[in-house]
């Protein structure tokens, strides 16, 4: 679709990938509605985008609440007369072991990383169908939608569900013969953002910091490995991620996998997908590799 002149609504846009997507949208001549649960950070983002010359609406939105997502859609159309692109980006990562994941933490992650996408689809897609002009729905999922790592119980469960939900939207649009709405799902590996600080936007009382998720060795080591990946300059920038995502939208591609240029990432995802399709457990060698890198990461952080 032609991006210049279209209207995009982005959730979780006060920072990280969401803000980079909003900057990229302004650069590509789009009109932008940004939303986030964090009011002060959202206002800062709005001011920064306006300074770039963007025509920007900011709507404080908690995407776990369907009424607030509906209000975002209504406000976007009220201000700009239409909405062409929805980017369901807001999300969070929290590590935990399968048998230690607190129910409240799982509820939060499922509400935020999965149900928010359903709220977005319900609020925006009927408006896009009524408009009839070129539109697009984007999910920012994760490589965790197609792979699972130790300590990733809630995150991988949520991102696998996000993939299924987004593919279900794609199939339902096709089956219903609705031709004006494209669908893209982004499944990036590690991107340089503030994702390792989930407490900035989490409900009170989830014990996400010391004494909470970090009391487990595997979770600690996995998070350390992700931080080391960023610190060593190996993570993709949020700006590159945003560029690849809008390229996929413009070209009408269903899947985009930013940061999967490493052969190990592709091999891992293929081994798991092929294994599932053929009934083969592909995890043991993958787990060995992951545990070895966890041990290296822990040894390195113990030295510093
Ligand atoms: N950074 C990575 O390595 C990475 C990799 C794969 C996928 N992702 C996905 O990218 C998306 C963006 O993450 P990020 O890396 O930019 O993290 P981030 O923490 O920097 O940004 C997430 C944004 O979402 C907002 N948010 C949190 N809860 C919200 C709520 N209830 N309602 C509205 N907004 C809310 C936060 O305030 C924050 O501005 C997430 O869905 C994440 O799972 C990130």
Tab-separated table of C-alpha atoms and ligand atoms in Angstrom:
chain	number	residue	atom	x	y	z
A	1	UNK	CA	0.000	0.000	0.000
A	2	UNK	CA	0.993	3.620	-0.427
A	3	UNK	CA	2.072	4.837	3.004
A	4	UNK	CA	2.423	8.572	2.373
A	5	UNK	CA	-0.848	10.322	3.174
A	6	UNK	CA	-2.256	7.420	5.184
A	7	UNK	CA	-3.142	7.421	8.902
A	8	UNK	CA	-1.444	5.035	11.336
A	9	UNK	CA	-2.349	4.257	14.967
A	10	UNK	CA	0.442	2.751	17.067
A	11	UNK	CA	0.143	1.286	20.577
A	12	UNK	CA	2.985	1.372	23.112
A	13	UNK	CA	4.534	4.277	21.203
A	14	UNK	CA	6.029	6.275	24.093
A	15	UNK	CA	9.324	4.413	23.767
A	16	UNK	CA	11.264	1.569	22.180
A	17	UNK	CA	10.012	0.010	18.951
A	18	UNK	CA	6.673	1.872	19.091
A	19	UNK	CA	8.351	5.286	19.162
A	20	UNK	CA	10.748	4.236	16.374
A	21	UNK	CA	7.730	3.129	14.307
A	22	UNK	CA	6.099	6.529	14.892
A	23	UNK	CA	9.284	8.366	13.829
A	24	UNK	CA	9.530	6.212	10.711
A	25	UNK	CA	5.850	6.868	9.939
A	26	UNK	CA	6.440	10.639	10.109
A	27	UNK	CA	9.506	10.260	7.858
A	28	UNK	CA	7.335	8.381	5.337
A	29	UNK	CA	4.707	11.148	5.263
A	30	UNK	CA	2.078	9.388	7.351
A	31	UNK	CA	-0.249	10.996	9.883
A	32	UNK	CA	0.204	9.406	13.301
A	33	UNK	CA	-1.925	8.580	16.362
A	34	UNK	CA	0.334	7.405	19.162
A	35	UNK	CA	-0.833	5.785	22.378
A	36	UNK	CA	0.740	4.413	25.526
A	37	UNK	CA	-0.191	3.727	29.133
A	38	UNK	CA	2.588	6.096	30.372
A	39	UNK	CA	1.161	9.612	30.122
A	40	UNK	CA	4.328	11.730	30.664
A	41	UNK	CA	6.458	9.607	28.299
A	42	UNK	CA	3.647	9.740	25.721
A	43	UNK	CA	3.600	13.551	25.862
A	44	UNK	CA	7.393	13.631	25.374
A	45	UNK	CA	7.041	11.342	22.359
A	46	UNK	CA	4.261	13.525	20.913
A	47	UNK	CA	6.402	16.646	21.289
A	48	UNK	CA	9.413	14.939	19.651
A	49	UNK	CA	7.292	13.762	16.696
A	50	UNK	CA	5.677	17.206	16.317
A	51	UNK	CA	9.187	18.717	16.260
A	52	UNK	CA	9.935	16.410	13.297
A	53	UNK	CA	6.982	18.043	11.528
A	54	UNK	CA	4.497	15.247	12.176
A	55	UNK	CA	0.744	15.708	12.418
A	56	UNK	CA	0.386	13.768	15.661
A	57	UNK	CA	-2.456	12.815	17.996
A	58	UNK	CA	-1.578	11.310	21.395
A	59	UNK	CA	-4.194	9.268	23.255
A	60	UNK	CA	-3.330	7.737	26.616
A	61	UNK	CA	-4.459	4.123	26.280
A	62	UNK	CA	-4.135	0.993	28.389
A	63	UNK	CA	-4.372	-1.682	25.696
A	64	UNK	CA	-5.443	-4.315	28.223
A	65	UNK	CA	-8.787	-2.452	28.415
A	66	UNK	CA	-10.975	-2.982	25.354
A	67	UNK	CA	-12.957	0.243	25.973
A	68	UNK	CA	-9.736	2.285	25.866
A	69	UNK	CA	-8.641	0.673	22.582
A	70	UNK	CA	-12.087	1.422	21.143
A	71	UNK	CA	-11.674	5.035	22.340
A	72	UNK	CA	-8.287	5.193	20.551
A	73	UNK	CA	-9.895	4.091	17.274
A	74	UNK	CA	-12.756	6.580	17.699
A	75	UNK	CA	-10.365	9.456	18.564
A	76	UNK	CA	-8.124	8.677	15.573
A	77	UNK	CA	-11.031	8.725	13.107
A	78	UNK	CA	-12.568	11.798	14.791
A	79	UNK	CA	-9.304	13.731	14.392
A	80	UNK	CA	-8.074	12.508	10.995
A	81	UNK	CA	-11.287	11.322	9.295
A	82	UNK	CA	-9.947	7.784	8.711
A	83	UNK	CA	-7.460	5.175	9.890
A	84	UNK	CA	-5.429	3.043	7.485
A	85	UNK	CA	-2.837	1.214	9.570
A	86	UNK	CA	-3.060	-0.242	13.075
A	87	UNK	CA	0.169	-1.384	14.712
A	88	UNK	CA	-0.444	-3.553	17.774
A	89	UNK	CA	2.976	-3.004	19.333
A	90	UNK	CA	2.494	-2.567	23.112
A	91	UNK	CA	3.862	-5.530	25.016
A	92	UNK	CA	6.175	-6.653	27.783
A	93	UNK	CA	8.659	-9.396	28.596
A	94	UNK	CA	8.895	-11.100	31.983
A	95	UNK	CA	10.949	-14.225	32.631
A	96	UNK	CA	9.769	-17.121	34.799
A	97	UNK	CA	9.920	-20.898	35.053
A	98	UNK	CA	6.841	-22.841	33.955
A	99	UNK	CA	5.951	-24.033	37.457
A	100	UNK	CA	6.761	-20.734	39.170
A	101	UNK	CA	4.870	-18.299	36.934
A	102	UNK	CA	2.489	-16.402	39.217
A	103	UNK	CA	-1.110	-16.362	37.999
A	104	UNK	CA	-1.278	-12.562	38.218
A	105	UNK	CA	1.867	-12.238	36.056
A	106	UNK	CA	0.511	-14.633	33.438
A	107	UNK	CA	-2.844	-12.793	33.398
A	108	UNK	CA	-1.029	-9.480	32.821
A	109	UNK	CA	1.168	-10.803	30.006
A	110	UNK	CA	-1.745	-12.539	28.246
A	111	UNK	CA	-3.917	-9.414	28.584
A	112	UNK	CA	-1.083	-7.197	27.296
A	113	UNK	CA	0.561	-9.347	24.604
A	114	UNK	CA	-2.486	-11.265	23.318
A	115	UNK	CA	-5.892	-9.872	24.249
A	116	UNK	CA	-4.802	-6.317	23.362
A	117	UNK	CA	-4.370	-7.500	19.757
A	118	UNK	CA	-7.926	-8.860	19.742
A	119	UNK	CA	-9.159	-5.538	21.176
A	120	UNK	CA	-7.322	-3.693	18.386
A	121	UNK	CA	-8.775	-5.945	15.691
A	122	UNK	CA	-12.334	-5.516	17.035
A	123	UNK	CA	-11.983	-1.727	17.296
A	124	UNK	CA	-10.182	-0.974	14.019
A	125	UNK	CA	-11.024	-3.648	11.421
A	126	UNK	CA	-14.780	-2.867	11.134
A	127	UNK	CA	-13.859	0.796	10.538
A	128	UNK	CA	-11.332	-0.251	7.878
A	129	UNK	CA	-13.910	-2.493	6.190
A	130	UNK	CA	-16.402	0.400	6.144
A	131	UNK	CA	-13.761	2.758	4.669
A	132	UNK	CA	-12.940	0.336	1.832
A	133	UNK	CA	-9.599	2.033	1.032
A	134	UNK	CA	-6.188	0.336	1.405
A	135	UNK	CA	-5.610	-0.577	5.056
A	136	UNK	CA	-3.247	-2.794	7.037
A	137	UNK	CA	-3.061	-4.424	10.491
A	138	UNK	CA	0.370	-5.125	11.995
A	139	UNK	CA	1.259	-7.252	15.003
A	140	UNK	CA	4.643	-6.768	16.632
A	141	UNK	CA	5.120	-10.308	17.951
A	142	UNK	CA	8.603	-11.768	18.477
A	143	UNK	CA	10.930	-14.578	17.494
A	144	UNK	CA	9.351	-16.079	20.639
A	145	UNK	CA	6.250	-16.665	18.466
A	146	UNK	CA	8.126	-19.479	16.692
A	147	UNK	CA	10.772	-20.503	19.234
A	148	UNK	CA	10.732	-21.178	22.975
A	149	UNK	CA	13.599	-20.548	25.413
A	150	UNK	CA	14.121	-21.563	29.038
A	151	UNK	CA	12.519	-19.033	31.370
A	152	UNK	CA	10.164	-17.784	28.656
A	153	UNK	CA	6.892	-19.346	29.895
A	154	UNK	CA	4.568	-16.360	29.775
A	155	UNK	CA	6.349	-14.518	26.932
A	156	UNK	CA	6.575	-17.406	24.453
A	157	UNK	CA	3.023	-18.535	25.291
A	158	UNK	CA	1.748	-15.040	24.611
A	159	UNK	CA	3.719	-14.512	21.387
A	160	UNK	CA	2.711	-17.935	19.973
A	161	UNK	CA	-0.898	-16.868	20.631
A	162	UNK	CA	-0.233	-13.470	19.004
A	163	UNK	CA	0.971	-15.278	15.853
A	164	UNK	CA	-2.130	-17.496	15.748
A	165	UNK	CA	-4.445	-14.532	16.325
A	166	UNK	CA	-2.805	-12.540	13.530
A	167	UNK	CA	-2.814	-15.447	11.072
A	168	UNK	CA	-6.483	-16.047	11.982
A	169	UNK	CA	-7.223	-12.419	11.038
A	170	UNK	CA	-5.386	-12.873	7.730
A	171	UNK	CA	-7.323	-16.071	6.935
A	172	UNK	CA	-10.712	-14.651	7.959
A	173	UNK	CA	-10.206	-11.556	5.775
A	174	UNK	CA	-9.266	-13.792	2.829
A	175	UNK	CA	-12.155	-16.212	3.396
A	176	UNK	CA	-14.631	-13.326	3.636
A	177	UNK	CA	-13.263	-11.804	0.419
A	178	UNK	CA	-12.228	-8.554	2.118
A	179	UNK	CA	-9.490	-7.308	-0.164
A	180	UNK	CA	-8.656	-3.851	1.198
A	181	UNK	CA	-6.956	-4.946	4.443
A	182	UNK	CA	-3.452	-6.423	4.498
A	183	UNK	CA	-1.874	-8.154	7.490
A	184	UNK	CA	1.757	-8.253	8.670
A	185	UNK	CA	3.301	-10.012	11.645
A	186	UNK	CA	6.779	-8.942	12.750
A	187	UNK	CA	8.826	-11.541	14.631
A	188	UNK	CA	12.068	-9.794	15.593
A	189	UNK	CA	14.940	-11.219	17.613
A	190	UNK	CA	16.575	-8.959	20.218
A	191	UNK	CA	16.041	-5.248	19.526
A	192	UNK	CA	17.743	-2.453	21.460
A	193	UNK	CA	14.952	-1.014	23.660
A	194	UNK	CA	13.864	-0.688	27.288
A	195	UNK	CA	12.011	-4.030	27.232
A	196	UNK	CA	14.071	-5.467	30.109
A	197	UNK	CA	12.440	-2.929	32.478
A	198	UNK	CA	8.827	-4.150	32.428
A	199	UNK	CA	8.098	-2.582	35.836
A	200	UNK	CA	7.825	0.869	34.173
A	201	UNK	CA	4.334	0.022	32.899
A	202	UNK	CA	3.199	-2.990	34.940
A	203	UNK	CA	0.320	-3.173	37.424
A	204	UNK	CA	1.346	-2.723	41.073
A	205	UNK	CA	2.171	-5.774	43.166
A	206	UNK	CA	3.638	-8.140	40.543
A	207	UNK	CA	7.094	-8.386	42.244
A	208	UNK	CA	8.980	-8.161	38.934
A	209	UNK	CA	12.348	-7.035	40.332
A	210	UNK	CA	14.767	-8.432	42.892
A	211	UNK	CA	13.097	-11.128	44.993
A	212	UNK	CA	10.596	-11.624	42.165
A	213	UNK	CA	11.589	-13.000	38.772
A	214	UNK	CA	15.352	-12.737	39.409
A	215	UNK	CA	15.385	-15.250	42.244
A	216	UNK	CA	15.621	-18.041	39.672
A	217	UNK	CA	19.015	-18.757	38.108
A	218	UNK	CA	17.757	-19.597	34.603
A	219	UNK	CA	15.652	-16.440	34.400
A	220	UNK	CA	18.529	-14.320	35.709
A	221	UNK	CA	20.954	-15.827	33.216
A	222	UNK	CA	18.547	-15.510	30.242
A	223	UNK	CA	17.911	-11.842	30.999
A	224	UNK	CA	21.653	-11.266	31.469
A	225	UNK	CA	22.288	-12.905	28.095
A	226	UNK	CA	19.756	-10.581	26.443
A	227	UNK	CA	21.349	-7.529	28.114
A	228	UNK	CA	24.832	-8.695	27.025
A	229	UNK	CA	23.565	-9.096	23.453
A	230	UNK	CA	22.505	-5.431	23.465
A	231	UNK	CA	25.616	-4.204	25.339
A	232	UNK	CA	27.925	-5.962	22.862
A	233	UNK	CA	26.277	-4.165	19.952
A	234	UNK	CA	24.732	-7.310	18.426
A	235	UNK	CA	21.099	-6.259	18.789
A	236	UNK	CA	19.241	-4.616	15.910
A	237	UNK	CA	18.284	-0.965	16.465
A	238	UNK	CA	14.622	-0.052	16.886
A	239	UNK	CA	15.035	2.260	13.854
A	240	UNK	CA	16.114	-0.642	11.587
A	241	UNK	CA	13.257	-2.732	12.956
A	242	UNK	CA	10.801	0.093	12.152
A	243	UNK	CA	12.151	0.459	8.594
A	244	UNK	CA	11.826	-3.287	7.913
A	245	UNK	CA	8.298	-3.325	9.319
A	246	UNK	CA	7.041	-0.466	7.127
A	247	UNK	CA	8.777	-2.006	4.089
A	248	UNK	CA	6.787	-5.202	4.735
A	249	UNK	CA	3.545	-3.197	5.037
A	250	UNK	CA	4.250	-1.282	1.822
A	251	UNK	CA	5.002	-4.553	-0.003
A	252	UNK	CA	2.044	-6.414	1.545
A	253	UNK	CA	4.169	-9.160	3.144
A	254	UNK	CA	2.547	-11.296	5.851
A	255	UNK	CA	5.779	-12.137	7.682
A	256	UNK	CA	8.807	-10.012	8.544
A	257	UNK	CA	11.630	-11.380	10.709
A	258	UNK	CA	13.943	-8.513	11.701
A	259	UNK	CA	17.303	-9.596	13.060
A	260	UNK	CA	17.060	-13.179	11.764
A	261	UNK	CA	20.100	-12.711	9.574
A	262	UNK	CA	22.190	-14.952	11.815
A	263	UNK	CA	22.219	-18.543	10.491
A	264	UNK	CA	21.777	-19.850	14.062
A	265	UNK	CA	18.455	-18.001	14.484
A	266	UNK	CA	17.064	-19.304	11.214
A	267	UNK	CA	18.319	-22.849	11.861
A	268	UNK	CA	16.752	-22.889	15.320
A	269	UNK	CA	13.369	-21.650	14.116
A	270	UNK	CA	13.409	-24.104	11.162
A	271	UNK	CA	14.417	-27.057	13.371
A	272	UNK	CA	11.559	-26.359	15.774
A	273	UNK	CA	8.963	-25.797	13.009
A	274	UNK	CA	10.076	-28.858	11.023
A	275	UNK	CA	10.256	-30.919	14.206
A	276	UNK	CA	6.690	-29.965	15.156
A	277	UNK	CA	5.399	-30.783	11.669
A	278	UNK	CA	7.136	-34.176	11.649
A	279	UNK	CA	6.604	-35.116	15.303
A	280	UNK	CA	10.321	-34.837	16.142
A	281	UNK	CA	11.573	-33.245	19.384
A	282	UNK	CA	14.145	-30.751	18.076
A	283	UNK	CA	14.756	-29.118	21.455
A	284	UNK	CA	17.532	-31.202	23.148
A	285	UNK	CA	20.445	-29.892	21.002
A	286	UNK	CA	18.951	-26.407	21.027
A	287	UNK	CA	18.618	-26.494	24.826
A	288	UNK	CA	22.274	-27.628	25.131
A	289	UNK	CA	23.399	-24.617	23.107
A	290	UNK	CA	21.174	-22.251	25.070
A	291	UNK	CA	22.350	-23.570	28.450
A	292	UNK	CA	25.997	-23.275	27.400
A	293	UNK	CA	25.484	-19.665	26.399
A	294	UNK	CA	23.616	-19.041	29.671
A	295	UNK	CA	26.614	-20.391	31.594
A	296	UNK	CA	28.991	-18.177	29.587
A	297	UNK	CA	26.769	-15.147	30.231
A	298	UNK	CA	26.626	-15.864	33.970
A	299	UNK	CA	30.382	-16.434	34.191
A	300	UNK	CA	30.974	-13.160	32.366
A	301	UNK	CA	28.586	-11.193	34.594
A	302	UNK	CA	30.144	-12.792	37.730
A	303	UNK	CA	33.524	-11.371	36.611
A	304	UNK	CA	32.175	-7.830	36.209
B	1	LIG	N1	13.067	-5.407	22.342
B	1	LIG	C1	13.085	-6.636	21.887
B	1	LIG	O1	14.128	-7.320	21.915
B	1	LIG	C2	11.840	-7.240	21.284
B	1	LIG	C3	12.001	-8.431	20.569
B	1	LIG	C4	10.876	-9.020	20.037
B	1	LIG	C5	9.642	-8.427	20.187
B	1	LIG	N2	9.504	-7.278	20.892
B	1	LIG	C6	8.153	-6.730	21.058
B	1	LIG	O2	8.132	-5.387	20.636
B	1	LIG	C7	7.057	-4.696	21.299
B	1	LIG	C8	7.588	-3.382	21.864
B	1	LIG	O3	8.556	-3.672	22.864
B	1	LIG	P1	9.856	-2.783	23.127
B	1	LIG	O4	11.015	-3.656	22.965
B	1	LIG	O5	9.775	-1.517	22.394
B	1	LIG	O6	9.702	-2.551	24.700
B	1	LIG	P2	9.588	-1.204	25.541
B	1	LIG	O7	9.379	-1.671	26.947
B	1	LIG	O8	10.725	-0.316	25.260
B	1	LIG	O9	8.259	-0.516	24.982
B	1	LIG	C9	6.963	-1.036	25.239
B	1	LIG	C10	5.979	0.110	25.347
B	1	LIG	O10	4.673	-0.450	25.620
B	1	LIG	C11	4.063	0.355	26.627
B	1	LIG	N3	3.050	-0.390	27.365
B	1	LIG	C12	3.257	-1.335	28.324
B	1	LIG	N4	2.068	-1.741	28.819
B	1	LIG	C13	1.113	-1.049	28.156
B	1	LIG	C14	-0.301	-1.040	28.223
B	1	LIG	N5	-0.973	-1.804	29.088
B	1	LIG	N6	-0.974	-0.230	27.379
B	1	LIG	C15	-0.303	0.562	26.496
B	1	LIG	N7	1.030	0.613	26.402
B	1	LIG	C16	1.723	-0.189	27.230
B	1	LIG	C17	5.213	0.788	27.523
B	1	LIG	O11	4.887	1.912	28.321
B	1	LIG	C18	6.327	1.058	26.508
B	1	LIG	O12	6.314	2.392	26.061
B	1	LIG	C19	6.531	-5.661	22.373
B	1	LIG	O13	5.353	-6.276	21.911
B	1	LIG	C20	7.659	-6.669	22.489
B	1	LIG	O14	7.217	-7.931	22.938
B	1	LIG	C21	10.579	-6.665	21.448
